[in-house]
């Protein structure tokens, strides 16, 4: 078994090699690690130690600790990485130095830094299963997410007995930076955030530790205030992509069912990734009187999207605000669109901003409605029951844009389904039975069975997005568009 002397030396060497620790700070860092580990002595090994991947080093440290739960492992190894991670002021200073040259250079460095500190756990993200599927709307991106560790029953039991705390208030609050964590709240000693300004308000830039796509970033409000979609939201999203033109940025909607998982803290998501929706063209375009300088149109997409394109971000924000106001108040019973029922509002928008290849601002406005009925208690514009065997969760910002984030259970379920079909086993009782008999079995022989299943998952995802789309026909959509000019 590798001993502490070896591992401490290897970890410090890793820090020096990757620019986290200055060579002049070696002994200081060794002593900090001794303190963290509760050790009193250290003898530097005589051999030269070349550091391995950080996940392997930390795994060996964990193995010396005995039987730890998944949460305890994460708390422990993050604490070690916190010793190596430079203080926020150093990180901000370096980011701003690079940003003065190029915003892309700054984010390239910051993203790489976030991986080197193990805040972004690349070994876990590599486990995610990804593929693309052709659909009538273009290629969809499909992911089975395996990067979030499973909850250990011991952690669940211990968290239930632990004293509740309101610090930090949520997973997005700035107070997470450097926080030691608990069994129910992740450790963040290796977490660093970058201050930016949007629309005159203080925000912070960070990366998602789960990275659902390349450079998946989160832009969070300095204050713990609720999500809201308004003119200021549009201005801030457009301001962000103006400052970081190589990134896209969007916001989850501000109502339950059609919103994100954290509605209590104002935030956006972005990254260096071309989503399928961004590649989709117009079904038709139209002109809004008074906004002739802006190209507007309905996007060829399974959800209901109005795209605005122009050179003036304020003009785009003004038109987007008008569309939002019209949509919030809009009812069309024949299309089952209700602005409110019993005083509860239903209409809102999921906005996404980018700089297109021509250098113009582009703002996609996805019309959302969260009404429920007895037939659809989870939402009329939500994945319908026939697709719950694949996905039952809300359709948030990332999936709106064409990237499916499917539950980890599907890794095993889809592989087992393929094996059962190939062997001629009875699939009665499987949650996928009806779908398999209708979509998979008739296609047997075309290609490998698992490949057929994955292709049909992608097609089903496009159908799920159709479920979430508020308009099923162009005429009904155009009735709303006509109201924008009034």
Coordinates of C-alpha atoms in Angstrom, one line a residue:
X1 CA 0.0 0.0 0.0
X2 CA 1.3 3.5 -0.9
X3 CA 2.1 5.4 2.3
X4 CA 1.3 9.0 3.3
X5 CA 4.9 10.2 2.6
X6 CA 4.7 9.1 -1.0
X7 CA 1.1 10.4 -1.6
X8 CA 1.8 13.8 0.1
X9 CA 4.8 14.2 -2.1
X10 CA 2.9 13.1 -5.2
X11 CA 0.0 15.5 -4.5
X12 CA 2.3 18.5 -3.9
X13 CA 4.2 17.6 -7.1
X14 CA 0.9 17.6 -8.9
X15 CA 0.1 21.0 -7.6
X16 CA 3.5 22.4 -8.7
X17 CA 3.3 20.8 -12.1
X18 CA -0.2 22.2 -12.8
X19 CA 0.4 25.7 -11.5
X20 CA -1.7 25.4 -8.4
X21 CA 1.3 25.5 -6.0
X22 CA 4.4 27.7 -6.3
X23 CA 7.6 25.8 -6.0
X24 CA 8.6 28.2 -3.2
X25 CA 5.5 27.1 -1.3
X26 CA 6.3 23.3 -1.3
X27 CA 7.1 22.9 2.4
X28 CA 4.2 25.2 3.4
X29 CA 1.9 23.0 1.4
X30 CA 3.3 19.8 2.8
X31 CA 2.7 21.1 6.3
X32 CA -0.9 22.1 5.5
X33 CA -1.6 18.6 4.2
X34 CA -0.1 17.1 7.4
X35 CA -2.4 19.3 9.4
X36 CA -5.4 18.3 7.3
X37 CA -4.6 14.6 7.6
X38 CA -3.9 14.8 11.3
X39 CA -0.3 13.7 10.9
X40 CA 2.7 15.0 12.8
X41 CA 5.7 13.6 10.7
X42 CA 6.8 13.6 7.1
X43 CA 9.9 12.1 5.4
X44 CA 10.3 13.1 1.8
X45 CA 10.9 10.0 -0.4
X46 CA 14.3 9.7 -2.0
X47 CA 12.9 8.7 -5.4
X48 CA 11.6 11.2 -8.0
X49 CA 7.8 11.0 -8.0
X50 CA 6.0 11.9 -11.2
X51 CA 2.4 12.6 -10.4
X52 CA -0.4 10.5 -11.9
X53 CA -3.9 11.7 -12.7
X54 CA -5.4 13.5 -9.8
X55 CA -8.3 11.0 -9.4
X56 CA -5.8 8.2 -8.9
X57 CA -3.8 10.1 -6.3
X58 CA -7.0 11.0 -4.3
X59 CA -8.3 7.4 -4.6
X60 CA -5.2 6.2 -2.8
X61 CA -5.6 8.8 -0.1
X62 CA -9.2 7.6 0.3
X63 CA -8.2 4.0 0.5
X64 CA -6.0 4.8 3.6
X65 CA -9.1 6.2 5.4
X66 CA -11.0 3.0 5.8
X67 CA -14.7 2.5 4.9
X68 CA -16.1 5.8 3.8
X69 CA -19.5 6.6 2.3
X70 CA -19.6 8.3 -1.1
X71 CA -20.4 11.7 0.6
X72 CA -17.5 11.2 3.1
X73 CA -15.1 10.4 0.2
X74 CA -16.1 13.7 -1.6
X75 CA -15.8 15.7 1.6
X76 CA -12.4 14.2 2.3
X77 CA -10.7 14.6 -1.1
X78 CA -12.2 18.1 -1.7
X79 CA -10.6 19.1 1.6
X80 CA -7.2 17.9 0.4
X81 CA -7.6 19.8 -2.9
X82 CA -8.6 22.9 -1.0
X83 CA -5.0 23.0 0.4
X84 CA -3.7 23.1 -3.2
X85 CA -6.2 25.6 -4.6
X86 CA -4.9 29.2 -4.7
X87 CA -7.0 31.9 -2.9
X88 CA -9.8 33.7 -4.8
X89 CA -7.8 36.9 -5.2
X90 CA -5.1 35.1 -7.1
X91 CA -7.5 33.4 -9.4
X92 CA -9.5 36.6 -10.1
X93 CA -6.2 38.4 -10.8
X94 CA -5.1 35.9 -13.3
X95 CA -8.5 35.7 -15.0
X96 CA -8.6 39.5 -15.4
X97 CA -5.0 39.6 -16.7
X98 CA -6.0 37.1 -19.5
X99 CA -9.3 38.8 -20.1
X100 CA -7.5 42.1 -20.9
X101 CA -6.1 40.2 -23.9
X102 CA -9.0 38.0 -24.8
X103 CA -12.2 36.8 -23.0
X104 CA -11.6 33.4 -24.6
X105 CA -8.1 33.1 -23.2
X106 CA -9.5 33.9 -19.8
X107 CA -12.2 31.3 -19.9
X108 CA -9.9 28.7 -21.5
X109 CA -7.6 29.1 -18.5
X110 CA -10.3 29.2 -15.9
X111 CA -12.0 26.0 -17.3
X112 CA -8.6 24.2 -17.3
X113 CA -7.9 25.5 -13.8
X114 CA -11.3 24.1 -12.6
X115 CA -10.4 20.7 -13.9
X116 CA -6.9 20.7 -12.4
X117 CA -8.3 21.5 -8.9
X118 CA -10.7 18.6 -9.3
X119 CA -13.7 20.9 -8.9
X120 CA -14.7 19.5 -12.3
X121 CA -14.2 15.8 -11.8
X122 CA -13.2 14.7 -15.3
X123 CA -13.0 11.0 -14.3
X124 CA -16.7 11.0 -13.5
X125 CA -17.8 13.0 -16.5
X126 CA -15.9 10.6 -18.7
X127 CA -18.4 7.9 -17.7
X128 CA -21.3 9.8 -19.3
X129 CA -22.8 8.0 -22.3
X130 CA -23.3 10.4 -25.3
X131 CA -24.6 10.0 -28.9
X132 CA -26.3 12.0 -31.6
X133 CA -29.6 11.1 -33.4
X134 CA -31.0 12.5 -36.6
X135 CA -34.6 13.8 -36.3
X136 CA -36.9 15.9 -38.4
X137 CA -35.5 18.9 -36.6
X138 CA -31.9 18.0 -37.2
X139 CA -29.5 16.1 -34.9
X140 CA -30.3 15.8 -31.2
X141 CA -27.7 15.4 -28.6
X142 CA -28.4 12.6 -26.1
X143 CA -26.6 12.0 -22.8
X144 CA -27.1 9.4 -20.0
X145 CA -25.7 11.2 -17.0
X146 CA -23.5 9.1 -14.8
X147 CA -21.3 11.7 -13.3
X148 CA -23.4 12.4 -10.1
X149 CA -22.4 9.9 -7.4
X150 CA -25.1 7.6 -6.1
X151 CA -26.4 8.4 -2.6
X152 CA -25.3 5.9 0.0
X153 CA -28.1 4.8 2.4
X154 CA -25.8 5.6 5.3
X155 CA -25.4 9.2 4.0
X156 CA -29.2 9.6 3.7
X157 CA -29.7 8.3 7.2
X158 CA -27.0 10.5 8.7
X159 CA -28.2 13.6 6.8
X160 CA -31.7 13.0 8.2
X161 CA -30.3 13.2 11.7
X162 CA -28.0 16.2 11.1
X163 CA -28.8 19.6 12.4
X164 CA -30.3 21.7 9.6
X165 CA -28.5 24.9 8.5
X166 CA -29.3 27.8 6.2
X167 CA -25.7 28.5 5.4
X168 CA -25.1 28.6 2.5
X169 CA -28.7 29.2 1.6
X170 CA -28.5 27.2 -1.6
X171 CA -26.0 25.5 -3.9
X172 CA -25.5 28.6 -6.0
X173 CA -24.8 31.2 -3.2
X174 CA -21.4 32.9 -3.2
X175 CA -20.9 31.5 0.3
X176 CA -20.2 28.1 -1.3
X177 CA -16.7 29.3 -2.3
X178 CA -14.3 27.5 0.1
X179 CA -17.2 25.9 2.1
X180 CA -16.2 22.6 3.9
X181 CA -19.5 21.0 3.1
X182 CA -21.7 18.5 5.0
X183 CA -23.2 15.1 4.3
X184 CA -26.1 16.9 2.5
X185 CA -24.2 19.8 1.0
X186 CA -21.1 19.3 -1.2
X187 CA -17.7 20.5 -0.1
X188 CA -16.4 23.5 -2.1
X189 CA -12.9 24.2 -0.7
X190 CA -11.5 23.9 -4.3
X191 CA -14.3 26.2 -5.8
X192 CA -13.4 29.6 -7.1
X193 CA -15.8 32.1 -8.7
X194 CA -15.1 35.1 -11.0
X195 CA -16.9 38.5 -10.5
X196 CA -18.5 40.0 -13.6
X197 CA -21.1 42.7 -14.2
X198 CA -24.4 42.3 -16.1
X199 CA -26.8 45.2 -16.7
X200 CA -25.1 47.1 -13.9
X201 CA -25.6 44.3 -11.3
X202 CA -22.9 42.1 -9.7
X203 CA -22.9 38.5 -10.9
X204 CA -20.3 35.7 -10.7
X205 CA -19.1 33.2 -13.3
X206 CA -18.4 29.6 -12.4
X207 CA -18.5 26.2 -14.0
X208 CA -20.9 23.4 -13.3
X209 CA -19.1 20.6 -11.6
X210 CA -21.1 18.1 -13.7
X211 CA -20.4 19.7 -17.1
X212 CA -23.3 18.5 -19.2
X213 CA -21.6 20.0 -22.3
X214 CA -18.3 21.8 -23.1
X215 CA -17.4 24.6 -20.6
X216 CA -20.9 24.4 -19.0
X217 CA -20.9 27.5 -16.9
X218 CA -23.3 29.1 -14.4
X219 CA -23.7 32.8 -14.1
X220 CA -25.1 33.5 -10.7
X221 CA -26.5 36.7 -9.0
X222 CA -24.4 37.9 -6.1
X223 CA -27.7 38.1 -4.0
X224 CA -29.9 35.1 -3.2
X225 CA -33.0 36.4 -5.0
X226 CA -35.6 34.4 -7.0
X227 CA -35.5 33.7 -10.7
X228 CA -37.4 36.1 -12.8
X229 CA -37.8 36.7 -16.5
X230 CA -38.2 40.3 -17.5
X231 CA -36.5 43.0 -19.7
X232 CA -33.5 43.1 -17.4
X233 CA -33.0 39.3 -17.9
X234 CA -32.8 39.8 -21.7
X235 CA -30.3 42.7 -21.3
X236 CA -28.1 40.7 -18.9
X237 CA -28.1 37.6 -21.2
X238 CA -27.2 39.8 -24.2
X239 CA -24.6 41.6 -22.2
X240 CA -23.0 38.3 -21.2
X241 CA -22.6 37.1 -24.8
X242 CA -21.3 40.5 -25.8
X243 CA -18.6 40.2 -23.1
X244 CA -18.0 36.5 -23.9
X245 CA -19.0 36.1 -27.6
X246 CA -17.7 32.5 -27.8
X247 CA -20.3 31.5 -25.2
X248 CA -24.0 31.1 -25.3
X249 CA -26.2 32.0 -22.3
X250 CA -29.8 31.2 -21.3
X251 CA -32.1 31.2 -18.4
X252 CA -34.5 28.7 -17.2
X253 CA -38.1 29.9 -17.0
X254 CA -39.4 31.4 -13.7
X255 CA -42.4 29.1 -13.0
X256 CA -42.5 25.6 -11.6
X257 CA -42.7 22.6 -14.0
X258 CA -41.2 24.6 -16.9
X259 CA -38.4 26.1 -14.8
X260 CA -35.1 24.8 -13.4
X261 CA -34.4 22.9 -10.3
X262 CA -33.3 26.0 -8.4
X263 CA -35.8 28.8 -8.7
X264 CA -34.8 30.5 -5.5
X265 CA -31.5 31.9 -6.8
X266 CA -31.3 34.1 -9.9
X267 CA -28.9 32.5 -12.3
X268 CA -28.2 31.7 -16.0
X269 CA -26.4 28.9 -17.7
X270 CA -24.0 29.0 -20.7
X271 CA -20.9 27.6 -22.3
X272 CA -18.9 27.0 -25.4
X273 CA -21.2 24.7 -27.2
X274 CA -23.4 24.8 -30.3
X275 CA -26.7 23.4 -29.3
X276 CA -29.0 21.7 -31.9
X277 CA -31.6 24.5 -31.5
X278 CA -28.9 27.1 -32.5
X279 CA -28.4 25.1 -35.8
X280 CA -32.2 25.1 -36.6
X281 CA -33.4 27.6 -39.2
X282 CA -36.5 29.6 -39.5
X283 CA -39.9 28.1 -40.5
X284 CA -40.9 31.6 -41.5
X285 CA -40.0 35.2 -40.7
X286 CA -42.1 38.2 -40.0
X287 CA -41.6 41.9 -39.3
X288 CA -42.9 43.7 -36.2
X289 CA -43.9 47.3 -36.9
X290 CA -41.5 49.7 -35.1
X291 CA -38.8 47.0 -35.1
X292 CA -38.0 46.7 -38.8
X293 CA -34.3 46.5 -37.9
X294 CA -34.8 43.2 -36.2
X295 CA -35.3 39.9 -38.0
X296 CA -38.0 37.9 -36.3
X297 CA -39.3 34.4 -37.0
X298 CA -40.6 31.0 -35.9
X299 CA -37.8 28.4 -35.6
X300 CA -38.1 24.9 -37.0
X301 CA -38.0 23.3 -33.7
X302 CA -40.3 20.9 -31.7
X303 CA -40.9 23.5 -29.1
X304 CA -42.5 26.9 -29.8
X305 CA -39.6 29.4 -30.4
X306 CA -39.4 33.0 -31.7
X307 CA -36.0 34.0 -32.8
X308 CA -34.9 37.7 -32.8
X309 CA -31.7 38.7 -34.7
X310 CA -30.1 42.1 -34.9
X311 CA -27.1 44.4 -34.2
X312 CA -28.6 46.4 -31.3
X313 CA -28.9 44.4 -28.1
X314 CA -31.2 47.0 -26.5
X315 CA -33.6 47.0 -29.4
X316 CA -33.7 43.2 -29.2
X317 CA -34.4 43.3 -25.4
X318 CA -37.2 45.9 -26.0
X319 CA -38.9 43.7 -28.5
X320 CA -38.4 40.6 -26.4
X321 CA -40.0 42.5 -23.5
X322 CA -43.0 43.3 -25.6
X323 CA -43.3 39.6 -26.6
X324 CA -43.0 38.5 -23.0
X325 CA -45.7 41.0 -21.9
X326 CA -48.1 39.8 -24.7
X327 CA -47.4 36.1 -23.9
X328 CA -47.9 36.5 -20.1
X329 CA -51.4 37.8 -20.8
X330 CA -52.3 35.6 -23.8
X331 CA -55.2 33.1 -23.8
X332 CA -56.3 31.0 -26.7
X333 CA -58.8 28.4 -25.5
X334 CA -58.9 26.7 -28.9
X335 CA -55.2 26.0 -28.6
X336 CA -55.5 25.2 -24.9
X337 CA -53.4 28.2 -23.9
X338 CA -54.5 29.8 -20.7
X339 CA -52.6 32.8 -19.2
X340 CA -54.0 31.9 -15.8
X341 CA -56.5 29.8 -13.9
X342 CA -57.8 30.6 -10.5
X343 CA -55.3 33.5 -10.3
X344 CA -52.3 31.3 -10.9
X345 CA -50.1 32.4 -13.9
X346 CA -49.1 29.9 -16.5
X347 CA -47.3 31.6 -19.3
X348 CA -43.6 32.5 -19.3
X349 CA -40.5 32.3 -21.5
X350 CA -37.2 30.4 -21.6
X351 CA -34.7 32.9 -23.3
X352 CA -31.4 31.9 -24.9
X353 CA -28.8 34.5 -26.2
X354 CA -25.8 34.1 -28.5
X355 CA -23.7 35.9 -31.1
X356 CA -24.3 34.2 -34.4
X357 CA -21.7 33.5 -37.1
X358 CA -22.5 36.8 -38.7
X359 CA -21.6 38.7 -35.6
X360 CA -25.2 39.7 -34.8
X361 CA -27.1 39.2 -31.5
X362 CA -29.5 36.4 -31.5
X363 CA -32.2 35.8 -28.8
X364 CA -34.4 32.8 -28.8
X365 CA -37.7 33.1 -26.9
X366 CA -39.2 29.7 -26.1
X367 CA -42.8 30.0 -25.1
X368 CA -43.7 28.0 -22.0
X369 CA -46.9 27.1 -20.1
X370 CA -47.1 25.1 -16.9
X371 CA -50.9 24.4 -16.8
X372 CA -51.9 21.0 -15.3
X373 CA -55.1 18.9 -15.8
X374 CA -56.5 15.7 -14.4
X375 CA -55.2 13.9 -17.5
X376 CA -51.8 15.5 -17.2
X377 CA -51.1 16.2 -13.5
X378 CA -47.4 16.8 -14.1
X379 CA -48.1 19.3 -16.8
X380 CA -49.9 19.4 -20.2
X381 CA -46.7 20.8 -21.8
X382 CA -44.4 18.2 -20.1
X383 CA -43.2 14.7 -21.1
X384 CA -46.4 12.7 -21.5
X385 CA -47.0 9.4 -19.8
X386 CA -46.0 7.3 -22.8
X387 CA -42.4 8.6 -22.5
X388 CA -42.0 8.4 -18.7
X389 CA -40.1 5.1 -19.1
X390 CA -37.3 7.3 -20.6
X391 CA -37.8 10.6 -19.0
X392 CA -40.3 11.9 -16.5
X393 CA -38.5 15.0 -15.2
X394 CA -39.1 18.6 -16.2
X395 CA -37.8 20.0 -19.5
X396 CA -35.3 22.7 -18.5
X397 CA -33.1 25.1 -20.4
X398 CA -30.5 22.6 -21.5
X399 CA -33.0 20.1 -22.9
X400 CA -35.0 22.9 -24.5
X401 CA -31.9 23.6 -26.6
X402 CA -31.8 19.9 -27.8
X403 CA -29.4 18.2 -25.3
X404 CA -31.2 15.3 -23.5
X405 CA -30.0 14.6 -20.0
X406 CA -31.4 11.2 -19.3
X407 CA -31.3 9.3 -15.9
X408 CA -28.5 7.0 -15.1
X409 CA -30.8 4.0 -14.8
X410 CA -31.1 3.9 -18.6
X411 CA -27.5 2.7 -19.0
X412 CA -28.4 -0.7 -17.5
X413 CA -32.0 -0.8 -18.7
X414 CA -31.3 -0.2 -22.3
X415 CA -28.4 -2.7 -22.4
X416 CA -30.6 -5.3 -20.7
X417 CA -33.4 -4.6 -23.1
X418 CA -31.1 -5.1 -26.1
X419 CA -29.8 -8.4 -24.6
X420 CA -33.3 -9.6 -23.9
X421 CA -34.5 -8.8 -27.4
X422 CA -31.5 -10.5 -29.0
X423 CA -31.9 -13.6 -26.9
X424 CA -35.6 -13.8 -27.5
X425 CA -36.4 -13.4 -23.8
X426 CA -39.8 -12.3 -22.6
X427 CA -39.8 -8.5 -22.1
X428 CA -43.4 -8.5 -20.6
X429 CA -43.5 -6.3 -17.5
X430 CA -40.5 -4.2 -18.6
X431 CA -41.3 -0.4 -18.4
X432 CA -40.0 -0.3 -22.0
X433 CA -42.2 -3.1 -23.3
X434 CA -44.8 -1.2 -25.4
X435 CA -42.1 1.1 -26.8
X436 CA -39.9 -1.8 -27.7
X437 CA -42.6 -3.7 -29.5
X438 CA -43.7 -0.7 -31.4
X439 CA -40.4 0.9 -32.3
X440 CA -37.5 -1.5 -31.7
X441 CA -38.5 -5.0 -32.7
X442 CA -40.0 -4.0 -36.1
X443 CA -36.5 -2.7 -37.0
X444 CA -34.5 -5.7 -36.0
X445 CA -31.8 -6.6 -38.5
X446 CA -31.2 -3.0 -39.7
X447 CA -28.2 -2.7 -37.4
X448 CA -27.0 -3.7 -33.9
X449 CA -30.0 -3.8 -31.6
X450 CA -28.5 -1.4 -29.0
X451 CA -27.8 1.1 -31.8
X452 CA -31.5 0.9 -32.9
X453 CA -32.5 1.4 -29.3
X454 CA -30.3 4.5 -28.9
X455 CA -31.6 5.9 -32.2
X456 CA -35.2 5.5 -31.1
X457 CA -34.3 7.1 -27.7
X458 CA -33.2 10.2 -29.7
X459 CA -36.3 10.2 -31.8
X460 CA -38.4 9.8 -28.6
X461 CA -36.6 12.8 -27.1
X462 CA -37.7 14.9 -30.1
X463 CA -41.3 13.8 -29.4
X464 CA -40.8 14.7 -25.7
X465 CA -39.8 18.2 -26.8
X466 CA -43.0 18.3 -29.0
X467 CA -45.0 17.5 -25.8
X468 CA -43.4 20.5 -24.1
X469 CA -44.1 22.7 -27.1
X470 CA -47.2 24.9 -26.5
X471 CA -48.1 25.1 -30.2
X472 CA -48.8 22.0 -32.3
X473 CA -49.7 23.9 -35.5
X474 CA -48.4 27.0 -37.2
X475 CA -51.8 28.7 -37.6
X476 CA -52.3 28.8 -33.8
X477 CA -48.8 30.1 -33.3
X478 CA -49.3 32.8 -35.9
X479 CA -52.5 34.0 -34.1
X480 CA -50.2 34.9 -31.1
X481 CA -47.6 36.4 -33.4
X482 CA -50.2 38.8 -34.8
X483 CA -50.9 40.1 -31.3
X484 CA -47.3 41.3 -30.9
X485 CA -47.9 44.2 -33.4
X486 CA -51.0 45.4 -31.6

